PDB file of C-alpha atoms in Angstrom:
ATOM      1  CA  MET Z 194     -55.016  35.990 -44.518  1.00 46.00           C
ATOM      2  CA  ARG Z 195     -52.746  37.132 -42.305  1.00 46.00           C
ATOM      3  CA  LEU Z 196     -54.606  35.451 -39.319  1.00 42.00           C
ATOM      4  CA  ASN Z 197     -53.862  32.665 -40.818  1.00 47.00           C
ATOM      5  CA  ARG Z 198     -50.089  32.479 -42.135  1.00 48.00           C
ATOM      6  CA  THR Z 199     -49.599  32.959 -38.475  1.00 47.00           C
ATOM      7  CA  LEU Z 200     -51.409  30.216 -37.523  1.00 42.00           C
ATOM      8  CA  LEU Z 201     -50.197  28.313 -40.121  1.00 43.00           C
ATOM      9  CA  SER Z 202     -46.924  28.406 -39.312  1.00 48.00           C
ATOM     10  CA  ALA Z 203     -47.428  28.896 -34.788  1.00 46.00           C
ATOM     11  CA  LEU Z 204     -48.390  24.715 -36.483  1.00 45.00           C
ATOM     12  CA  PRO Z 205     -46.106  21.866 -34.746  1.00 46.00           C
ATOM     13  CA  PHE Z 206     -44.724  20.047 -38.739  1.00 43.00           C
ATOM     14  CA  ALA Z 207     -46.535  16.311 -38.661  1.00 42.00           C
ATOM     15  CA  GLY Z 208     -44.371  14.270 -39.769  1.00 44.00           C
ATOM     16  CA  GLY Z 209     -45.248  11.510 -42.189  1.00 43.00           C
ATOM     17  CA  ARG Z 210     -47.427  13.645 -44.292  1.00 44.00           C
ATOM     18  CA  SER Z 211     -46.233  13.785 -48.093  1.00 43.00           C
ATOM     19  CA  VAL Z 212     -48.634  17.033 -48.457  1.00 44.00           C
ATOM     20  CA  SER Z 213     -47.677  20.316 -46.264  1.00 44.00           C
ATOM     21  CA  LEU Z 214     -50.226  21.874 -44.039  1.00 42.00           C
ATOM     22  CA  LYS Z 215     -49.352  25.049 -46.385  1.00 46.00           C
ATOM     23  CA  ALA Z 216     -50.187  23.400 -48.807  1.00 45.00           C
ATOM     24  CA  GLU Z 217     -53.258  22.268 -48.094  1.00 47.00           C
ATOM     25  CA  ALA Z 218     -54.567  25.568 -46.650  1.00 46.00           C
ATOM     26  CA  GLY Z 219     -53.959  27.522 -50.124  1.00 48.00           C
ATOM     27  CA  LEU Z 220     -50.554  29.049 -49.887  1.00 47.00           C
ATOM     28  CA  ALA Z 221     -47.823  26.688 -51.578  1.00 47.00           C
ATOM     29  CA  PRO Z 222     -47.402  24.576 -53.567  1.00 50.00           C
ATOM     30  CA  ALA Z 223     -47.244  21.393 -52.462  1.00 48.00           C
ATOM     31  CA  VAL Z 224     -44.204  19.190 -52.312  1.00 48.00           C
ATOM     32  CA  PRO Z 225     -43.968  15.422 -52.229  1.00 49.00           C
ATOM     33  CA  ARG Z 226     -41.488  15.016 -49.424  1.00 51.00           C
ATOM     34  CA  GLU Z 227     -39.115  11.797 -50.017  1.00 51.00           C
ATOM     35  CA  GLU Z 228     -40.495   8.309 -48.452  1.00 51.00           C
ATOM     36  CA  LYS Z 229     -37.641   6.248 -47.118  1.00 49.00           C
ATOM     37  CA  GLY Z 230     -37.277   2.632 -45.527  1.00 54.00           C
ATOM     38  CA  PRO Z 231     -36.598   1.143 -42.252  1.00 58.00           C
ATOM     39  CA  LEU Z 232     -33.731   0.434 -43.195  1.00 59.00           C
ATOM     40  CA  GLU Z 233     -32.777   4.558 -44.096  1.00 62.00           C
ATOM     41  CA  GLU Z 234     -34.050   5.747 -41.361  1.00 58.00           C
ATOM     42  CA  GLN Z 235     -32.095   3.532 -38.888  1.00 59.00           C
ATOM     43  CA  ARG Z 236     -29.005   5.144 -40.638  1.00 63.00           C
ATOM     44  CA  ALA Z 237     -29.960   8.145 -40.408  1.00 55.00           C
ATOM     45  CA  LEU Z 238     -30.931   7.605 -36.305  1.00 55.00           C
ATOM     46  CA  LYS Z 239     -27.675   6.903 -35.949  1.00 55.00           C
ATOM     47  CA  ARG Z 240     -25.857   9.432 -37.819  1.00 57.00           C
ATOM     48  CA  GLY Z 241     -27.826  12.305 -35.419  1.00 54.00           C
ATOM     49  CA  LEU Z 242     -26.763   9.901 -32.146  1.00 50.00           C
ATOM     50  CA  ARG Z 243     -23.667   9.676 -33.343  1.00 51.00           C
ATOM     51  CA  ARG Z 244     -21.533  12.218 -30.729  1.00 51.00           C
ATOM     52  CA  PRO Z 245     -19.321  14.490 -32.839  1.00 53.00           C
ATOM     53  CA  ARG Z 246     -15.513  13.628 -32.421  1.00 55.00           C
ATOM     54  CA  ARG Z 247     -12.638  15.241 -29.520  1.00 55.00           C
ATOM     55  CA  PRO Z 248      -9.960  17.780 -31.346  1.00 55.00           C
ATOM     56  CA  PHE Z 249      -7.405  15.995 -30.631  1.00 51.00           C
ATOM     57  CA  ARG Z 250      -5.758  18.496 -27.293  1.00 60.00           C
ATOM     58  CA  ALA Z 251      -2.079  18.470 -25.709  1.00 59.00           C
ATOM     59  CA  SER Z 252      -4.477  18.465 -21.599  1.00 64.00           C
ATOM     60  CA  ARG Z 253      -6.048  15.116 -23.141  1.00 68.00           C
ATOM     61  CA  LEU Z 254      -1.838  14.210 -23.684  1.00 70.00           C
ATOM     62  CA  VAL Z 255      -1.237  15.329 -20.125  1.00 72.00           C
ATOM     63  CA  GLU Z 256      -4.118  12.926 -18.841  1.00 75.00           C
ATOM     64  CA  LEU Z 257      -2.095  10.332 -19.173  1.00 81.00           C
ATOM     65  CA  ILE Z 258       0.840  11.247 -18.111  1.00 84.00           C
ATOM     66  CA  PRO Z 259       0.072   9.349 -14.458  1.00 82.00           C
ATOM     67  CA  ALA Z 260      -1.180   6.380 -16.248  1.00 84.00           C
ATOM     68  CA  PHE Z 261       2.026   6.425 -18.559  1.00 86.00           C
ATOM     69  CA  CYS Z 262       4.065   7.532 -14.397  1.00 89.00           C
ATOM     70  CA  GLY Z 263       1.977   4.240 -13.031  1.00 84.00           C
ATOM     71  CA  LEU Z 264       1.750   1.729 -15.447  1.00 87.00           C
ATOM     72  CA  LEU Z 265       6.293   1.914 -15.868  1.00 89.00           C
ATOM     73  CA  TRP Z 266       6.091   1.955 -11.924  1.00 87.00           C
ATOM     74  CA  PHE Z 267       3.837  -1.371 -11.929  1.00 83.00           C
ATOM     75  CA  VAL Z 268       6.249  -2.982 -14.715  1.00 84.00           C
ATOM     76  CA  VAL Z 269       9.888  -1.650 -12.274  1.00 86.00           C
ATOM     77  CA  ALA Z 270       8.196  -3.430  -8.503  1.00 83.00           C
ATOM     78  CA  PHE Z 271       6.403  -6.108  -9.591  1.00 85.00           C
ATOM     79  CA  TYR Z 272       9.111  -7.311 -12.258  1.00 86.00           C
ATOM     80  CA  PRO Z 273      12.445  -8.161  -9.987  1.00 86.00           C
ATOM     81  CA  LEU Z 274       9.103 -10.644  -8.079  1.00 87.00           C
ATOM     82  CA  LEU Z 275       8.788 -11.665 -10.636  1.00 89.00           C
ATOM     83  CA  TYR Z 276      11.936 -12.634 -12.291  1.00 89.00           C
ATOM     84  CA  MET Z 277      13.318 -13.805  -8.764  1.00 90.00           C
ATOM     85  CA  LEU Z 278       9.995 -16.242  -8.824  1.00 90.00           C
ATOM     86  CA  MET Z 279      11.310 -17.239 -12.468  1.00 91.00           C
ATOM     87  CA  SER Z 280      14.566 -17.581 -11.573  1.00 90.00           C
ATOM     88  CA  SER Z 281      13.892 -19.777  -8.015  1.00 90.00           C
ATOM     89  CA  LEU Z 282      12.435 -22.256 -10.238  1.00 91.00           C
ATOM     90  CA  ARG Z 283      15.140 -23.293 -12.396  1.00 90.00           C
ATOM     91  CA  SER Z 284      17.393 -26.333 -12.419  1.00 87.00           C
ATOM     92  CA  GLN Z 285      21.177 -24.943 -11.710  1.00 83.00           C
ATOM     93  CA  ALA Z 286      21.618 -25.385 -15.910  1.00 84.00           C
ATOM     94  CA  GLY Z 287      18.904 -24.168 -16.652  1.00 85.00           C
ATOM     95  CA  PHE Z 288      19.450 -20.423 -15.319  1.00 85.00           C
ATOM     96  CA  TYR Z 289      22.703 -20.604 -17.496  1.00 83.00           C
ATOM     97  CA  LEU Z 290      20.440 -22.355 -20.245  1.00 85.00           C
ATOM     98  CA  ASP Z 291      17.154 -20.771 -20.531  1.00 84.00           C
ATOM     99  CA  ASN Z 292      15.711 -17.578 -21.785  1.00 83.00           C
ATOM    100  CA  PRO Z 293      15.766 -15.035 -18.263  1.00 80.00           C
ATOM    101  CA  TRP Z 294      13.152 -13.881 -19.417  1.00 82.00           C
ATOM    102  CA  LEU Z 295      10.499 -16.195 -20.233  1.00 84.00           C
ATOM    103  CA  PRO Z 296       8.340 -18.838 -17.128  1.00 86.00           C
ATOM    104  CA  PRO Z 297      11.340 -22.151 -16.668  1.00 87.00           C
ATOM    105  CA  SER Z 298      11.152 -24.766 -19.456  1.00 84.00           C
ATOM    106  CA  GLN Z 299      11.273 -27.601 -16.128  1.00 87.00           C
ATOM    107  CA  PRO Z 300      10.263 -25.573 -13.019  1.00 89.00           C
ATOM    108  CA  THR Z 301      11.277 -27.462 -10.060  1.00 89.00           C
ATOM    109  CA  LEU Z 302      11.039 -26.846  -7.084  1.00 90.00           C
ATOM    110  CA  GLU Z 303      13.970 -28.502  -5.549  1.00 90.00           C
ATOM    111  CA  ASN Z 304      16.090 -24.816  -4.690  1.00 89.00           C
ATOM    112  CA  TYR Z 305      12.490 -23.814  -1.593  1.00 91.00           C
ATOM    113  CA  LEU Z 306      13.905 -28.010  -0.788  1.00 90.00           C
ATOM    114  CA  SER Z 307      17.531 -27.225  -0.265  1.00 87.00           C
ATOM    115  CA  VAL Z 308      16.886 -23.937   0.973  1.00 87.00           C
ATOM    116  CA  TRP Z 309      14.737 -25.481   4.270  1.00 88.00           C
ATOM    117  CA  GLU Z 310      16.738 -28.205   5.011  1.00 86.00           C
ATOM    118  CA  ASN Z 311      19.469 -25.465   5.561  1.00 84.00           C
ATOM    119  CA  GLY Z 312      17.721 -24.147   8.206  1.00 84.00           C
ATOM    120  CA  PHE Z 313      15.770 -21.940   7.075  1.00 88.00           C
ATOM    121  CA  SER Z 314      12.409 -22.327   8.883  1.00 89.00           C
ATOM    122  CA  LEU Z 315      14.496 -21.530  12.620  1.00 92.00           C
ATOM    123  CA  TYR Z 316      15.727 -18.777  10.852  1.00 93.00           C
ATOM    124  CA  LEU Z 317      12.138 -17.791   9.896  1.00 92.00           C
ATOM    125  CA  LEU Z 318      10.449 -18.787  13.700  1.00 94.00           C
ATOM    126  CA  ASN Z 319      12.900 -16.057  14.799  1.00 95.00           C
ATOM    127  CA  SER Z 320      11.959 -13.946  11.887  1.00 95.00           C
ATOM    128  CA  LEU Z 321       8.677 -13.941  13.685  1.00 94.00           C
ATOM    129  CA  PHE Z 322       9.637 -14.033  16.949  1.00 96.00           C
ATOM    130  CA  VAL Z 323      11.578 -10.528  17.440  1.00 96.00           C
ATOM    131  CA  LEU Z 324       8.718  -9.717  15.088  1.00 95.00           C
ATOM    132  CA  VAL Z 325       5.547 -10.096  16.908  1.00 96.00           C
ATOM    133  CA  ILE Z 326       6.871  -9.596  19.882  1.00 97.00           C
ATOM    134  CA  SER Z 327       8.818  -5.899  18.722  1.00 96.00           C
ATOM    135  CA  VAL Z 328       5.323  -4.552  16.989  1.00 96.00           C
ATOM    136  CA  ALA Z 329       3.529  -6.074  20.163  1.00 96.00           C
ATOM    137  CA  LEU Z 330       5.574  -4.044  22.303  1.00 96.00           C
ATOM    138  CA  ILE Z 331       6.072  -0.670  19.858  1.00 96.00           C
ATOM    139  CA  LEU Z 332       1.732  -0.994  19.912  1.00 95.00           C
ATOM    140  CA  LEU Z 333       2.126  -0.965  23.768  1.00 96.00           C
ATOM    141  CA  ILE Z 334       3.612   1.848  24.437  1.00 95.00           C
ATOM    142  CA  SER Z 335       2.235   4.075  21.833  1.00 95.00           C
ATOM    143  CA  VAL Z 336      -1.267   4.066  21.654  1.00 95.00           C
ATOM    144  CA  PRO Z 337      -1.210   5.630  25.372  1.00 94.00           C
ATOM    145  CA  ALA Z 338       1.389   7.602  24.634  1.00 93.00           C
ATOM    146  CA  ALA Z 339      -0.756   9.430  21.538  1.00 94.00           C
ATOM    147  CA  TYR Z 340      -3.851   9.346  23.463  1.00 93.00           C
ATOM    148  CA  ALA Z 341      -1.996  11.077  26.120  1.00 92.00           C
ATOM    149  CA  ILE Z 342      -0.249  13.542  23.757  1.00 92.00           C
ATOM    150  CA  ALA Z 343      -3.468  14.359  21.927  1.00 90.00           C
ATOM    151  CA  ARG Z 344      -6.159  15.136  24.990  1.00 88.00           C
ATOM    152  CA  MET Z 345      -4.432  16.079  27.664  1.00 84.00           C
ATOM    153  CA  ARG Z 346      -2.628  18.805  25.966  1.00 81.00           C
ATOM    154  CA  ASN Z 347      -0.592  20.233  28.807  1.00 85.00           C
ATOM    155  CA  ARG Z 348       3.552  21.448  29.292  1.00 88.00           C
ATOM    156  CA  LEU Z 349       4.802  18.337  29.861  1.00 89.00           C
ATOM    157  CA  THR Z 350       2.596  16.533  27.004  1.00 88.00           C
ATOM    158  CA  ARG Z 351       4.058  18.824  24.943  1.00 90.00           C
ATOM    159  CA  VAL Z 352       7.597  17.907  26.014  1.00 91.00           C
ATOM    160  CA  ILE Z 353       7.524  14.794  25.567  1.00 90.00           C
ATOM    161  CA  PHE Z 354       6.726  14.966  21.853  1.00 92.00           C
ATOM    162  CA  SER Z 355       9.003  16.683  21.731  1.00 91.00           C
ATOM    163  CA  LEU Z 356      11.153  14.232  22.895  1.00 91.00           C
ATOM    164  CA  PHE Z 357      10.063  11.758  20.724  1.00 91.00           C
ATOM    165  CA  LEU Z 358       9.922  14.387  17.812  1.00 89.00           C
ATOM    166  CA  LEU Z 359      13.964  14.285  18.759  1.00 90.00           C
ATOM    167  CA  GLY Z 360      14.488  10.401  18.782  1.00 88.00           C
ATOM    168  CA  LEU Z 361      13.639  11.094  15.436  1.00 89.00           C
ATOM    169  CA  ALA Z 362      16.060  12.904  14.403  1.00 89.00           C
ATOM    170  CA  ILE Z 363      19.093  10.176  15.839  1.00 89.00           C
ATOM    171  CA  PRO Z 364      20.894   8.179  12.923  1.00 89.00           C
ATOM    172  CA  LEU Z 365      20.738   4.479  13.642  1.00 87.00           C
ATOM    173  CA  GLN Z 366      24.541   4.610  12.389  1.00 87.00           C
ATOM    174  CA  ALA Z 367      25.390   7.121  15.081  1.00 89.00           C
ATOM    175  CA  VAL Z 368      25.178   4.824  18.280  1.00 92.00           C
ATOM    176  CA  ILE Z 369      25.665   0.879  18.051  1.00 93.00           C
ATOM    177  CA  ILE Z 370      27.631   1.830  18.842  1.00 93.00           C
ATOM    178  CA  PRO Z 371      26.293   3.103  22.184  1.00 94.00           C
ATOM    179  CA  ILE Z 372      24.291   0.223  22.409  1.00 95.00           C
ATOM    180  CA  TYR Z 373      26.253  -2.842  21.452  1.00 94.00           C
ATOM    181  CA  ALA Z 374      27.169  -1.261  24.655  1.00 95.00           C
ATOM    182  CA  ILE Z 375      24.401  -1.184  26.948  1.00 94.00           C
ATOM    183  CA  ILE Z 376      22.853  -4.696  25.860  1.00 94.00           C
ATOM    184  CA  SER Z 377      26.459  -6.222  26.438  1.00 93.00           C
ATOM    185  CA  GLY Z 378      26.029  -4.835  29.932  1.00 93.00           C
ATOM    186  CA  MET Z 379      22.558  -6.516  30.686  1.00 93.00           C
ATOM    187  CA  HIS Z 380      24.517  -9.263  29.635  1.00 93.00           C
ATOM    188  CA  ILE Z 381      21.568 -10.641  26.667  1.00 93.00           C
ATOM    189  CA  TYR Z 382      24.038 -10.150  23.880  1.00 94.00           C
ATOM    190  CA  ASP Z 383      23.695 -12.601  20.629  1.00 93.00           C
ATOM    191  CA  THR Z 384      20.442 -12.935  22.665  1.00 94.00           C
ATOM    192  CA  LEU Z 385      17.235 -11.971  19.993  1.00 94.00           C
ATOM    193  CA  PHE Z 386      16.016 -10.151  23.185  1.00 95.00           C
ATOM    194  CA  ALA Z 387      19.654  -8.176  22.091  1.00 95.00           C
ATOM    195  CA  LEU Z 388      17.265  -7.385  19.368  1.00 95.00           C
ATOM    196  CA  ILE Z 389      13.828  -6.626  19.783  1.00 96.00           C
ATOM    197  CA  LEU Z 390      14.891  -3.728  22.256  1.00 94.00           C
ATOM    198  CA  PRO Z 391      16.627  -1.144  19.389  1.00 95.00           C
ATOM    199  CA  TYR Z 392      13.576  -2.370  17.558  1.00 96.00           C
ATOM    200  CA  VAL Z 393      11.395  -1.113  19.916  1.00 96.00           C
ATOM    201  CA  ALA Z 394      13.716   1.902  20.946  1.00 94.00           C
ATOM    202  CA  PHE Z 395      13.353   3.039  17.744  1.00 94.00           C
ATOM    203  CA  GLY Z 396       9.991   2.043  16.672  1.00 94.00           C
ATOM    204  CA  VAL Z 397       8.233   4.470  19.051  1.00 95.00           C
ATOM    205  CA  PRO Z 398       9.243   8.129  18.047  1.00 94.00           C
ATOM    206  CA  LEU Z 399       7.274   7.458  13.808  1.00 92.00           C
ATOM    207  CA  SER Z 400       4.473   5.011  15.406  1.00 93.00           C
ATOM    208  CA  VAL Z 401       3.485   8.332  18.194  1.00 94.00           C
ATOM    209  CA  LEU Z 402       3.677  10.617  15.500  1.00 91.00           C
ATOM    210  CA  VAL Z 403       1.029   9.111  13.151  1.00 90.00           C
ATOM    211  CA  LEU Z 404      -1.135   7.796  15.701  1.00 92.00           C
ATOM    212  CA  VAL Z 405      -1.267  11.194  17.786  1.00 92.00           C
ATOM    213  CA  THR Z 406      -2.077  12.792  13.756  1.00 89.00           C
ATOM    214  CA  PHE Z 407      -4.221  10.099  13.734  1.00 89.00           C
ATOM    215  CA  ILE Z 408      -6.319  10.289  16.873  1.00 91.00           C
ATOM    216  CA  ARG Z 409      -6.609  14.883  16.640  1.00 89.00           C
ATOM    217  CA  ASP Z 410      -9.291  13.809  14.258  1.00 87.00           C
ATOM    218  CA  ILE Z 411     -11.601  12.538  15.860  1.00 89.00           C
ATOM    219  CA  PRO Z 412     -14.083  14.294  17.405  1.00 89.00           C
ATOM    220  CA  SER Z 413     -13.220  15.281  20.892  1.00 87.00           C
ATOM    221  CA  GLU Z 414     -17.668  15.254  20.964  1.00 90.00           C
ATOM    222  CA  LEU Z 415     -17.272  11.996  21.892  1.00 90.00           C
ATOM    223  CA  HIS Z 416     -14.922  11.999  23.933  1.00 86.00           C
ATOM    224  CA  GLU Z 417     -17.090  15.057  25.614  1.00 88.00           C
ATOM    225  CA  ALA Z 418     -19.898  12.316  25.745  1.00 90.00           C
ATOM    226  CA  MET Z 419     -18.559   9.115  27.279  1.00 90.00           C
ATOM    227  CA  ARG Z 420     -16.539  11.497  30.175  1.00 88.00           C
ATOM    228  CA  LEU Z 421     -20.245  13.074  31.280  1.00 89.00           C
ATOM    229  CA  ASP Z 422     -21.075   8.988  30.765  1.00 88.00           C
ATOM    230  CA  GLY Z 423     -18.378   8.375  33.998  1.00 88.00           C
ATOM    231  CA  ALA Z 424     -16.188   6.405  31.757  1.00 88.00           C
ATOM    232  CA  SER Z 425     -12.286   6.445  33.114  1.00 88.00           C
ATOM    233  CA  HIS Z 426      -9.779   7.725  30.375  1.00 87.00           C
ATOM    234  CA  LEU Z 427      -8.773   3.482  29.944  1.00 89.00           C
ATOM    235  CA  GLN Z 428     -12.243   3.507  28.787  1.00 91.00           C
ATOM    236  CA  ILE Z 429     -12.525   5.536  26.516  1.00 91.00           C
ATOM    237  CA  LEU Z 430      -9.028   4.628  25.041  1.00 90.00           C
ATOM    238  CA  TRP Z 431     -10.313   0.674  24.465  1.00 91.00           C
ATOM    239  CA  ARG Z 432     -13.101   1.381  23.451  1.00 91.00           C
ATOM    240  CA  LEU Z 433     -12.700   4.728  21.519  1.00 91.00           C
ATOM    241  CA  VAL Z 434      -9.990   5.879  20.415  1.00 92.00           C
ATOM    242  CA  ILE Z 435      -9.414   1.798  19.987  1.00 92.00           C
ATOM    243  CA  PRO Z 436     -11.701   1.006  17.241  1.00 91.00           C
ATOM    244  CA  LEU Z 437     -11.904   4.315  15.143  1.00 90.00           C
ATOM    245  CA  SER Z 438      -7.712   3.858  15.158  1.00 89.00           C
ATOM    246  CA  ARG Z 439      -7.894   1.532  13.338  1.00 88.00           C
ATOM    247  CA  PRO Z 440      -6.725   2.852   9.742  1.00 86.00           C
ATOM    248  CA  ALA Z 441      -3.784   4.476  12.084  1.00 88.00           C
ATOM    249  CA  LEU Z 442      -2.978   1.198  14.299  1.00 91.00           C
ATOM    250  CA  ILE Z 443      -2.265  -1.169  10.658  1.00 89.00           C
ATOM    251  CA  THR Z 444      -0.408   1.333   9.107  1.00 88.00           C
ATOM    252  CA  VAL Z 445       2.295   1.529  11.705  1.00 91.00           C
ATOM    253  CA  THR Z 446       1.435  -2.620  12.047  1.00 92.00           C
ATOM    254  CA  ILE Z 447       2.336  -2.759   8.455  1.00 90.00           C
ATOM    255  CA  TYR Z 448       5.875  -0.486   8.606  1.00 90.00           C
ATOM    256  CA  GLU Z 449       7.183  -1.630  12.025  1.00 93.00           C
ATOM    257  CA  SER Z 450       6.535  -5.140  10.298  1.00 93.00           C
ATOM    258  CA  ILE Z 451       8.768  -4.017   7.632  1.00 91.00           C
ATOM    259  CA  GLN Z 452      11.672  -2.389   9.120  1.00 93.00           C
ATOM    260  CA  VAL Z 453      12.045  -5.191  11.608  1.00 95.00           C
ATOM    261  CA  TRP Z 454      11.793  -7.547   8.535  1.00 94.00           C
ATOM    262  CA  ASN Z 455      14.887  -6.717   6.831  1.00 92.00           C
ATOM    263  CA  GLY Z 456      16.659  -5.117  10.195  1.00 91.00           C
ATOM    264  CA  PHE Z 457      20.382  -5.282   9.349  1.00 92.00           C
ATOM    265  CA  LEU Z 458      22.062  -4.038  11.485  1.00 92.00           C
ATOM    266  CA  PHE Z 459      21.882  -5.402  14.563  1.00 94.00           C
ATOM    267  CA  PRO Z 460      21.168  -8.954  13.212  1.00 94.00           C
ATOM    268  CA  LEU Z 461      24.935  -8.544  12.168  1.00 92.00           C
ATOM    269  CA  VAL Z 462      26.580  -6.624  15.681  1.00 93.00           C
ATOM    270  CA  LEU Z 463      24.188  -8.119  18.409  1.00 94.00           C
ATOM    271  CA  THR Z 464      23.820 -11.826  17.341  1.00 93.00           C
ATOM    272  CA  GLN Z 465      26.991 -13.877  16.175  1.00 90.00           C
ATOM    273  CA  SER Z 466      25.645 -17.416  16.850  1.00 90.00           C
ATOM    274  CA  PRO Z 467      23.985 -19.787  14.336  1.00 88.00           C
ATOM    275  CA  GLU Z 468      20.989 -20.647  16.534  1.00 90.00           C
ATOM    276  CA  VAL Z 469      19.455 -16.852  17.101  1.00 92.00           C
ATOM    277  CA  ARG Z 470      20.223 -15.977  13.016  1.00 91.00           C
ATOM    278  CA  VAL Z 471      17.537 -14.010  11.539  1.00 93.00           C
ATOM    279  CA  LEU Z 472      16.161 -13.927   8.100  1.00 91.00           C
ATOM    280  CA  PRO Z 473      18.803 -10.953   6.661  1.00 89.00           C
ATOM    281  CA  LEU Z 474      20.926 -12.346   7.895  1.00 89.00           C
ATOM    282  CA  ALA Z 475      21.050 -15.481   7.181  1.00 86.00           C
ATOM    283  CA  LEU Z 476      20.201 -14.490   3.123  1.00 84.00           C
ATOM    284  CA  TRP Z 477      23.349 -13.178   3.661  1.00 81.00           C
ATOM    285  CA  SER Z 478      24.936 -15.984   4.864  1.00 76.00           C
ATOM    286  CA  PHE Z 479      23.160 -18.394   2.288  1.00 75.00           C
ATOM    287  CA  GLN Z 480      24.950 -16.382  -0.619  1.00 70.00           C
ATOM    288  CA  GLY Z 481      28.366 -17.423   0.829  1.00 65.00           C
ATOM    289  CA  GLN Z 482      27.178 -21.159   1.271  1.00 62.00           C
ATOM    290  CA  TYR Z 483      25.480 -21.405  -2.364  1.00 57.00           C
ATOM    291  CA  ALA Z 484      27.959 -18.809  -3.788  1.00 61.00           C
ATOM    292  CA  ALA Z 485      27.615 -19.901  -7.904  1.00 66.00           C
ATOM    293  CA  ASP Z 486      23.677 -21.780  -6.808  1.00 78.00           C
ATOM    294  CA  VAL Z 487      21.628 -18.209  -7.824  1.00 84.00           C
ATOM    295  CA  PRO Z 488      18.260 -20.133  -8.318  1.00 87.00           C
ATOM    296  CA  ALA Z 489      18.489 -21.105  -4.472  1.00 87.00           C
ATOM    297  CA  ILE Z 490      19.488 -17.711  -3.289  1.00 87.00           C
ATOM    298  CA  MET Z 491      16.973 -16.559  -4.835  1.00 89.00           C
ATOM    299  CA  ALA Z 492      14.425 -19.317  -3.649  1.00 90.00           C
ATOM    300  CA  ALA Z 493      15.259 -18.740   0.172  1.00 89.00           C
ATOM    301  CA  VAL Z 494      15.229 -14.562  -0.886  1.00 89.00           C
ATOM    302  CA  PHE Z 495      11.856 -14.717  -1.866  1.00 91.00           C
ATOM    303  CA  LEU Z 496      10.437 -16.836   0.718  1.00 90.00           C
ATOM    304  CA  SER Z 497      11.217 -14.220   3.255  1.00 90.00           C
ATOM    305  CA  ALA Z 498       9.744 -11.116   1.155  1.00 89.00           C
ATOM    306  CA  VAL Z 499       5.766 -13.407   0.851  1.00 89.00           C
ATOM    307  CA  PRO Z 500       4.758 -13.007   4.576  1.00 88.00           C
ATOM    308  CA  MET Z 501       5.577  -7.880   4.135  1.00 87.00           C
ATOM    309  CA  LEU Z 502       3.789  -8.932   0.993  1.00 86.00           C
ATOM    310  CA  LEU Z 503       1.041 -10.634   1.826  1.00 87.00           C
ATOM    311  CA  LEU Z 504       1.119  -7.987   4.558  1.00 85.00           C
ATOM    312  CA  TYR Z 505       0.897  -4.994   2.569  1.00 81.00           C
ATOM    313  CA  ILE Z 506      -1.847  -6.761   0.716  1.00 82.00           C
ATOM    314  CA  PHE Z 507      -4.202  -7.053   2.907  1.00 80.00           C
ATOM    315  CA  GLY Z 508      -2.942  -3.929   4.958  1.00 76.00           C
ATOM    316  CA  ARG Z 509      -3.284  -1.109   2.103  1.00 74.00           C
ATOM    317  CA  ARG Z 510      -5.787   0.448   2.283  1.00 75.00           C
ATOM    318  CA  GLN Z 511      -5.750   1.439   6.013  1.00 70.00           C
ATOM    319  CA  LEU Z 512      -1.889   2.496   4.547  1.00 71.00           C
ATOM    320  CA  LEU Z 513      -3.246   4.668   2.782  1.00 72.00           C
ATOM    321  CA  THR Z 514      -5.588   5.640   4.999  1.00 69.00           C
ATOM    322  CA  GLY Z 515      -3.574   5.947   8.379  1.00 64.00           C
ATOM    323  CA  LEU Z 516      -0.553   7.780   6.644  1.00 64.00           C
ATOM    324  CA  LEU Z 517      -3.592  10.035   4.657  1.00 67.00           C
ATOM    325  CA  ALA Z 518      -4.115  10.927   8.602  1.00 59.00           C
ATOM    326  CA  GLY Z 519      -4.372  15.256   9.252  1.00 51.00           C
ATOM    327  CA  PHE Z 520      -4.112  16.039   5.749  1.00 50.00           C
ATOM    328  CA  SER Z 521      -8.194  16.651   5.331  1.00 50.00           C
ATOM    329  CA  ARG Z 522      -7.502  19.827   8.183  1.00 47.00           C
TER     330      ARG Z 522
END
């Protein structure tokens, strides 16, 4: 009898029957089960699968702080661009009559046409010329220098790297008068080349620092393998270092482009004629020309900001990768 009870207790419950196994064995009275319809079974199943509510904790509130800060930063950074765009599409009368927080009621492109016809295209071409030549020279000097410092580790390269780092500590405003004297002595004052040389000189140190940090992360086994195959340093630089250093190169390109594009002190001191005026100085002149026409000024500012915005949008991933180079160690 004890053995029968043990066997019956070990048997699995057979769902869907109206009488239990113990009742069938005569050990307990039969207990009928209540039949459930399909709707009740679905509700019971949902109640069983429903996850319990998580209690509110302070850690959950802390997790929301980064998201809130990111949203706040997006609003603060994006709204000025939106305000410039909406203001540039208003007429001069609509700027004072319309609600500044809402889109223009009667958008117009007259401000853009007016700014373009008053020499904006010339200033844009001058800025593009200075930008392309300056960034190209910065990369042409920085890439070989960074490769030599990263791979040819000797006393000479350490001294040269220290000199490059010393260039980061020199403030631009402290040497503007000597730069003016040098440019005047070279007889290139009031030319676009008077802007290119200082931009290159001040852009190389930081570019070398970023590229050296990135090139050092390239495995030395790859360099040794190419050296065993008979490759020269120039071939290693062209076929190995430059392709693998693409994020760092894009980082340097974006950063130096922004510095050259937004530079104001060099154009102010080293140029004078309207024919060699670049966009930052042109916007300053537009402010005096369109003193009461705020929508026209906003149109000029928005046009000058569009190229750098597009450059950042298309290269933001490589920019972050290049800025974080060396932190993986």
